[in-house]
């Protein structure tokens, strides 16, 4: 099926290959600025960073929230890169719409149809992550909620599903990436950070997803993963991220894909 490319800032997802990178959570102004400049230097073309976090354990860090808006605005200005961040509640739309270049809908909210309907009323691109127990069919119906609301700028993101396997946090469904490419008009990103849940597996699975036809990657990076306020066990350090970028260039050229330029 022919793809419907989606523009995010100066990038066209579904055309050149994009790499969205940044911390799981934005921890402070300096933390986000440092990570953003480091990943940009290694070739990332877009930034990510969570401000509103949906954590399994209520006693863990829940995100810097609105306090991070100023930090993000400054980093967007200094890097010139587009920024994507998770929205967890329709009441955040008004405040976030002028800050983010795309809304990310997290795995836990794939079935939150009221949120999807509200995002359908905006003209901002939506990156819709797959629910960790979501069927491909349900994921596409969730995407339809946004499209039918009037916003067809939807990008899907495979982030791993829950299976009987517990050795890894999730099981990255590479099948889904190839299937989405073949049967739907949506661009598809791969998130091997959540898809594997283990730093040592992020690079090999990222390369596999790129070879399988993903339109881009979303990767979590942290200067000191053991000190991260969320998802440190799956974060890449700066040298690991830079090494991934080097390997990715080779894989993309082998499958005739062009790298996006910032
Ligand atoms: C994230 O991107 O940090 C995140 C929470 O992802 P997911 O919704 O896929 O768990
Ligand atoms: Mn995370």
XYZ file of N, CA, C and O in Angstrom, residues 34-173:
560
model
N 22.000 18.631 27.697
C 23.202 17.836 27.409
C 22.866 16.641 26.512
O 23.531 16.404 25.496
N 21.819 15.900 26.875
C 21.446 14.723 26.076
C 21.105 15.155 24.646
O 21.543 14.548 23.666
N 20.332 16.234 24.530
C 19.877 16.685 23.211
C 21.059 17.024 22.308
O 21.110 16.615 21.141
N 22.017 17.764 22.836
C 23.169 18.142 21.999
C 24.032 16.933 21.661
O 24.545 16.816 20.546
N 24.165 16.030 22.611
C 24.970 14.816 22.345
C 24.344 13.978 21.246
O 25.031 13.521 20.336
N 23.018 13.739 21.327
C 22.403 12.873 20.309
C 22.384 13.575 18.952
O 22.551 12.938 17.912
N 22.235 14.883 18.975
C 22.281 15.630 17.708
C 23.670 15.465 17.064
O 23.785 15.200 15.864
N 24.713 15.600 17.872
C 26.082 15.458 17.341
C 26.306 14.081 16.731
O 27.108 13.919 15.819
N 25.601 13.071 17.265
C 25.773 11.703 16.726
C 24.867 11.424 15.534
O 24.922 10.336 14.976
N 23.980 12.360 15.188
C 23.170 12.164 13.980
C 21.676 12.035 14.201
O 20.933 11.803 13.241
N 21.195 12.171 15.446
C 19.732 12.137 15.662
C 19.100 13.336 14.963
O 19.684 14.427 14.926
N 17.909 13.131 14.399
C 17.264 14.216 13.651
C 16.037 14.762 14.379
O 15.394 15.685 13.906
N 15.720 14.164 15.516
C 14.553 14.612 16.273
C 14.772 14.239 17.748
O 15.447 13.247 18.036
N 14.158 15.030 18.635
C 14.343 14.784 20.074
C 13.092 14.195 20.705
O 11.981 14.499 20.291
N 13.298 13.391 21.719
C 12.200 12.900 22.544
C 12.538 13.218 24.000
O 13.688 13.449 24.362
N 11.528 13.172 24.860
C 11.758 13.358 26.284
C 10.407 13.422 26.973
O 9.538 14.209 26.590
N 10.211 12.553 27.972
C 8.926 12.498 28.661
C 8.828 13.557 29.750
O 9.775 13.770 30.515
N 7.683 14.219 29.796
C 7.418 15.200 30.861
C 6.295 14.701 31.769
O 6.279 14.946 32.957
N 5.330 14.007 31.161
C 4.236 13.385 31.919
C 4.446 11.879 31.786
O 4.322 11.328 30.689
N 4.788 11.229 32.864
C 5.137 9.816 32.790
C 4.023 8.954 33.377
O 3.473 9.279 34.427
N 3.729 7.879 32.696
C 2.759 6.905 33.224
C 3.566 5.717 33.740
O 3.971 4.861 32.973
N 3.822 5.711 35.031
C 4.685 4.688 35.609
C 3.853 3.578 36.247
O 2.798 3.830 36.843
N 4.353 2.378 36.155
C 3.663 1.229 36.724
C 3.552 1.378 38.248
O 2.529 1.047 38.853
N 4.619 1.914 38.866
C 4.667 2.050 40.326
C 4.404 3.511 40.711
O 5.168 4.403 40.342
N 3.324 3.782 41.471
C 2.993 5.177 41.809
C 4.035 5.853 42.691
O 4.035 7.079 42.823
N 4.936 5.068 43.308
C 5.954 5.676 44.158
C 7.214 6.067 43.385
O 8.210 6.466 43.980
N 7.201 5.902 42.060
C 8.377 6.288 41.277
C 8.147 7.655 40.627
O 7.034 8.178 40.620
N 9.223 8.215 40.066
C 9.206 9.538 39.427
C 8.095 9.640 38.378
O 8.010 8.803 37.479
N 7.267 10.671 38.495
C 6.098 10.795 37.608
C 6.303 11.834 36.499
O 5.362 12.164 35.783
N 7.534 12.343 36.395
C 7.823 13.326 35.345
C 7.895 14.734 35.909
O 7.266 15.034 36.930
N 8.648 15.594 35.208
C 8.813 16.976 35.681
C 7.576 17.815 35.372
O 7.413 18.921 35.890
N 6.702 17.315 34.502
C 5.452 18.030 34.199
C 5.696 19.380 33.536
O 6.665 19.553 32.783
N 4.826 20.332 33.859
C 4.878 21.643 33.197
C 6.166 22.406 33.477
O 6.541 23.300 32.705
N 6.832 22.073 34.555
C 8.100 22.744 34.863
C 9.093 22.566 33.712
O 9.965 23.420 33.493
N 8.950 21.437 32.980
C 9.920 21.137 31.909
C 9.656 21.942 30.631
O 10.503 21.978 29.744
N 8.505 22.584 30.530
C 8.164 23.270 29.265
C 9.228 24.304 28.865
O 9.622 24.397 27.718
N 9.671 25.077 29.868
C 10.686 26.115 29.600
C 12.001 25.486 29.167
O 12.683 25.996 28.293
N 12.366 24.390 29.827
C 13.633 23.709 29.497
C 13.580 23.240 28.050
O 14.543 23.358 27.305
N 12.419 22.680 27.668
C 12.262 22.140 26.315
C 12.337 23.273 25.281
O 13.018 23.154 24.258
N 11.656 24.373 25.570
C 11.647 25.492 24.614
C 13.082 25.962 24.359
O 13.471 26.219 23.207
N 13.882 26.022 25.408
C 15.271 26.480 25.254
C 16.085 25.494 24.421
O 16.860 25.889 23.541
N 15.880 24.196 24.658
C 16.654 23.175 23.937
C 16.236 23.101 22.467
O 17.058 22.915 21.571
N 14.938 23.275 22.224
C 14.473 23.275 20.821
C 15.154 24.417 20.068
O 15.575 24.271 18.929
N 15.263 25.546 20.748
C 15.868 26.714 20.113
C 17.363 26.480 19.859
O 17.864 26.723 18.765
N 18.056 25.933 20.856
C 19.509 25.799 20.689
C 19.891 24.665 19.738
O 20.908 24.735 19.078
N 19.066 23.611 19.654
C 19.411 22.504 18.738
C 18.771 22.681 17.364
O 19.273 22.139 16.376
N 17.628 23.365 17.312
C 16.887 23.483 16.051
C 16.197 22.185 15.647
O 15.732 22.052 14.518
N 16.105 21.209 16.563
C 15.488 19.926 16.214
C 14.023 19.879 16.659
O 13.661 20.438 17.695
N 13.172 19.158 15.897
C 11.792 18.936 16.345
C 11.773 18.076 17.609
O 12.718 17.318 17.874
N 10.661 18.180 18.337
C 10.556 17.528 19.652
C 9.232 16.790 19.769
O 8.180 17.325 19.418
N 9.294 15.546 20.250
C 8.063 14.788 20.501
C 8.010 14.377 21.971
O 9.040 14.114 22.588
N 6.780 14.368 22.523
C 6.637 14.013 23.937
C 5.259 13.407 24.179
O 4.298 13.715 23.470
N 5.202 12.568 25.196
C 3.953 11.859 25.467
C 2.910 12.759 26.111
O 3.196 13.499 27.045
N 1.682 12.639 25.619
C 0.535 13.304 26.236
C -0.262 12.220 26.960
O -0.493 11.141 26.407
N -0.652 12.494 28.200
C -1.323 11.445 28.973
C -2.776 11.784 29.280
O -3.505 10.955 29.813
N -3.181 13.016 28.950
C -4.510 13.479 29.352
C -4.939 14.571 28.372
O -4.131 15.467 28.080
N -6.178 14.510 27.866
C -6.599 15.538 26.891
C -6.486 16.956 27.438
O -6.320 17.903 26.675
N -6.516 17.123 28.749
C -6.416 18.475 29.319
C -5.032 19.097 29.110
O -4.839 20.286 29.349
N -4.054 18.283 28.675
C -2.703 18.827 28.423
C -2.579 19.420 27.018
O -1.582 20.082 26.705
N -3.551 19.156 26.146
C -3.405 19.553 24.733
C -3.128 21.054 24.589
O -2.182 21.464 23.925
N -3.952 21.851 25.242
C -3.839 23.309 25.104
C -2.445 23.824 25.420
O -1.903 24.672 24.704
N -1.844 23.301 26.478
C -0.516 23.762 26.890
C 0.596 23.163 26.037
O 1.632 23.775 25.843
N 0.378 21.943 25.566
C 1.479 21.255 24.867
C 1.540 21.585 23.384
O 2.592 21.444 22.764
N 0.395 22.002 22.830
C 0.310 22.068 21.364
C 1.330 23.028 20.743
O 1.831 22.775 19.651
N 1.683 24.064 21.463
C 2.648 24.998 20.876
C 4.092 24.578 21.162
O 5.034 25.167 20.638
N 4.273 23.564 22.000
C 5.629 23.140 22.368
C 6.098 21.917 21.587
O 7.257 21.811 21.198
N 5.196 20.959 21.372
C 5.609 19.703 20.730
C 5.362 19.761 19.212
O 4.433 20.409 18.753
N 6.216 19.060 18.483
C 6.021 18.952 17.032
C 5.200 17.713 16.704
O 4.690 17.585 15.598
N 5.118 16.780 17.667
C 4.211 15.631 17.540
C 3.840 15.182 18.939
O 4.661 15.222 19.859
N 2.582 14.765 19.082
C 2.145 14.162 20.346
C 2.471 12.687 20.296
O 2.193 12.023 19.291
N 3.011 12.163 21.383
C 3.198 10.714 21.497
C 2.081 10.163 22.378
O 1.839 10.680 23.464
N 1.385 9.141 21.871
C 0.404 8.435 22.705
C 1.091 7.154 23.155
O 1.535 6.353 22.332
N 1.198 6.977 24.459
C 1.948 5.848 25.001
C 1.178 4.540 24.908
O -0.039 4.516 24.674
N 1.924 3.477 25.127
C 1.376 2.129 25.057
C 0.143 1.964 25.947
O -0.850 1.350 25.556
N 0.222 2.560 27.138
C -0.881 2.411 28.101
C -2.139 3.174 27.687
O -3.195 3.002 28.289
N -2.001 4.054 26.720
C -3.148 4.865 26.292
C -3.657 4.527 24.895
O -4.508 5.247 24.372
N -3.148 3.427 24.312
C -3.620 3.098 22.962
C -5.138 2.916 22.944
O -5.792 3.177 21.946
N -5.697 2.468 24.071
C -7.148 2.242 24.125
C -7.909 3.424 24.723
O -9.083 3.296 25.041
N -7.226 4.549 24.920
C -7.895 5.721 25.519
C -8.564 6.526 24.391
O -8.018 7.487 23.867
N -9.766 6.091 24.042
C -10.412 6.640 22.843
C -10.794 8.107 22.989
O -10.813 8.840 22.004
N -11.076 8.551 24.212
C -11.380 9.980 24.379
C -10.145 10.829 24.085
O -10.239 11.887 23.458
N -8.974 10.353 24.519
C -7.731 11.071 24.203
C -7.505 11.078 22.688
O -7.181 12.113 22.095
N -7.704 9.927 22.056
C -7.481 9.830 20.600
C -8.446 10.741 19.837
O -8.056 11.401 18.868
N -9.703 10.790 20.296
C -10.679 11.664 19.619
C -10.247 13.128 19.719
O -10.330 13.874 18.749
N -9.787 13.517 20.909
C -9.355 14.916 21.087
C -8.148 15.223 20.212
O -8.042 16.305 19.640
N -7.220 14.280 20.095
C -6.035 14.514 19.251
C -6.431 14.586 17.781
O -5.773 15.250 16.981
N -7.536 13.918 17.447
C -8.061 13.986 16.085
C -8.549 15.372 15.732
O -8.642 15.741 14.559
N -8.852 16.168 16.751
C -9.332 17.537 16.493
C -8.179 18.521 16.344
O -8.390 19.686 16.043
N -6.947 18.061 16.599
C -5.795 18.961 16.422
C -5.220 18.760 15.025
O -5.601 17.828 14.314
N -4.284 19.615 14.655
C -3.593 19.436 13.376
C -2.134 19.079 13.629
O -1.270 19.274 12.766
N -1.860 18.534 14.807
C -0.488 18.152 15.170
C -0.322 16.649 14.949
O -1.214 15.874 15.300
N 0.819 16.224 14.351
C 1.024 14.789 14.145
C 0.958 13.994 15.457
O 1.296 14.509 16.527
N 0.509 12.747 15.326
C 0.369 11.865 16.494
C 1.194 10.600 16.256
O 1.020 9.924 15.237
N 2.099 10.311 17.182
C 2.837 9.045 17.147
C 2.095 8.098 18.087
O 2.082 8.300 19.305
N 1.460 7.104 17.512
C 0.617 6.194 18.296
C 1.374 4.896 18.571
O 1.585 4.074 17.679
N 1.779 4.746 19.823
C 2.481 3.516 20.197
C 1.498 2.366 20.310
O 0.310 2.563 20.614
N 2.010 1.174 20.100
C 1.159 -0.009 20.206
C 0.970 -0.385 21.668
O 1.941 -0.427 22.436
N -0.253 -0.647 22.065
C -0.497 -1.144 23.416
C 0.261 -2.460 23.595
O 0.343 -3.246 22.657
N 0.812 -2.696 24.780
C 1.632 -3.906 24.904
C 0.817 -5.202 24.824
O 1.386 -6.275 24.663
N -0.498 -5.063 24.913
C -1.343 -6.237 24.648
C -2.278 -5.989 23.470
O -3.288 -6.673 23.321
N -1.933 -5.006 22.657
C -2.817 -4.626 21.551
C -2.582 -5.467 20.300
O -1.446 -5.643 19.865
N -3.668 -5.963 19.733
C -3.576 -6.631 18.432
C -3.290 -5.567 17.367
O -3.684 -4.404 17.537
N -2.683 -5.975 16.268
C -2.456 -5.034 15.159
C -3.798 -4.422 14.733
O -3.908 -3.223 14.492
N -4.819 -5.263 14.684
C -6.151 -4.809 14.290
C -6.676 -3.705 15.231
O -7.219 -2.691 14.785
N -6.487 -3.914 16.529
C -6.947 -2.908 17.505
C -6.131 -1.612 17.393
O -6.653 -0.512 17.586
N -4.856 -1.767 17.099
C -3.948 -0.626 16.948
C -4.407 0.241 15.755
O -4.493 1.463 15.854
N -4.756 -0.422 14.666
C -5.218 0.313 13.478
C -6.571 0.978 13.732
O -6.827 2.093 13.250
N -7.427 0.326 14.524
C -8.711 0.952 14.863
C -8.469 2.174 15.755
O -9.146 3.200 15.621
N -7.500 2.066 16.644
C -7.143 3.219 17.495
C -6.669 4.374 16.604
O -7.053 5.535 16.807
N -5.852 4.060 15.603
C -5.371 5.093 14.666
C -6.554 5.745 13.948
O -6.573 6.960 13.725
N -7.560 4.942 13.634
C -8.746 5.461 12.943
C -9.490 6.498 13.782
O -10.126 7.399 13.245
N -9.449 6.340 15.107
C -10.086 7.355 15.957
C -9.481 8.733 15.696
O -10.192 9.736 15.653
N -8.157 8.793 15.520
C -7.496 10.078 15.269
C -7.834 10.557 13.855
O -8.221 11.709 13.652
N -7.727 9.648 12.898
C -7.964 10.009 11.490
C -9.415 10.480 11.300
O -9.662 11.517 10.675
N -10.356 9.751 11.881
C -11.778 10.090 11.698
C -12.134 11.399 12.392
O -13.113 12.052 12.031
N -11.339 11.789 13.376
C -11.556 13.088 14.027
C -11.128 14.242 13.125
O -11.404 15.398 13.416
N -10.386 13.928 12.058
C -9.976 14.992 11.126
C -8.468 15.177 11.030
O -7.990 16.073 10.347
N -7.715 14.336 11.724
C -6.250 14.472 11.697
C -5.642 13.188 11.121
O -5.574 12.167 11.804
N -5.207 13.251 9.862
C -4.659 12.023 9.260
C -3.139 11.924 9.417
O -2.512 11.051 8.826
N -2.570 12.803 10.214
C -1.106 12.772 10.404
C -0.733 11.807 11.528
O -0.332 12.213 12.615
N -0.927 10.529 11.251
C -0.689 9.506 12.267
C 0.513 8.654 11.863
O 0.629 8.235 10.716
N 1.373 8.425 12.836
C 2.545 7.561 12.668
C 2.424 6.470 13.725
O 2.147 6.770 14.891
N 2.627 5.235 13.332
C 2.563 4.150 14.320
C 3.964 3.880 14.876
O 4.964 4.167 14.214
N 4.014 3.355 16.086
C 5.310 3.009 16.685
C 5.197 1.660 17.403
O 4.462 1.545 18.388
N 5.932 0.688 16.886
C 5.987 -0.635 17.526
C 6.975 -0.554 18.692
O 8.127 -0.166 18.507
N 6.511 -0.908 19.885
C 7.356 -0.771 21.083
C 7.406 -2.046 21.905
O 7.758 -2.034 23.076
N 7.065 -3.169 21.237
C 7.149 -4.442 21.946
C 5.831 -4.811 22.581
O 5.048 -3.938 22.979
N 5.597 -6.100 22.625
C 4.344 -6.613 23.194
C 4.657 -7.602 24.311
O 5.769 -8.114 24.416
N 3.644 -7.870 25.109
C 3.800 -8.823 26.207
C 3.493 -10.220 25.683
O 2.458 -10.448 25.059
N 4.423 -11.132 25.907
C 4.213 -12.526 25.499
C 4.438 -13.409 26.721
O 4.605 -12.899 27.832
N 4.526 -14.704 26.520
C 4.845 -15.603 27.648
C 6.278 -15.441 28.113
O 6.659 -15.907 29.171
N 7.115 -14.762 27.328
C 8.544 -14.647 27.631
C 8.805 -13.567 28.677
O 8.277 -12.462 28.556
N 9.582 -13.879 29.699
C 9.873 -12.876 30.736
C 11.355 -12.508 30.817
O 11.737 -11.651 31.614
N 12.191 -13.134 29.995
C 13.630 -12.816 30.031
C 13.865 -11.373 29.593
O 14.747 -10.690 30.114
N 13.071 -10.914 28.625
C 13.142 -9.516 28.199
C 11.847 -8.825 28.635
O 10.830 -9.484 28.860
N 11.920 -7.497 28.773
C 10.756 -6.748 29.285
C 9.540 -6.919 28.365
O 8.419 -7.065 28.811
N 9.812 -6.841 27.055
C 8.771 -7.021 26.041
C 9.372 -7.833 24.905
O 10.582 -8.063 24.876
N 8.552 -8.218 23.955
C 9.032 -8.899 22.758
C 8.786 -7.973 21.579
O 7.641 -7.622 21.294
N 9.874 -7.541 20.944
C 9.739 -6.617 19.810
C 9.110 -7.364 18.642
O 9.644 -8.384 18.209
N 7.991 -6.868 18.161
C 7.279 -7.575 17.087
C 7.739 -7.038 15.726
O 7.127 -6.122 15.173
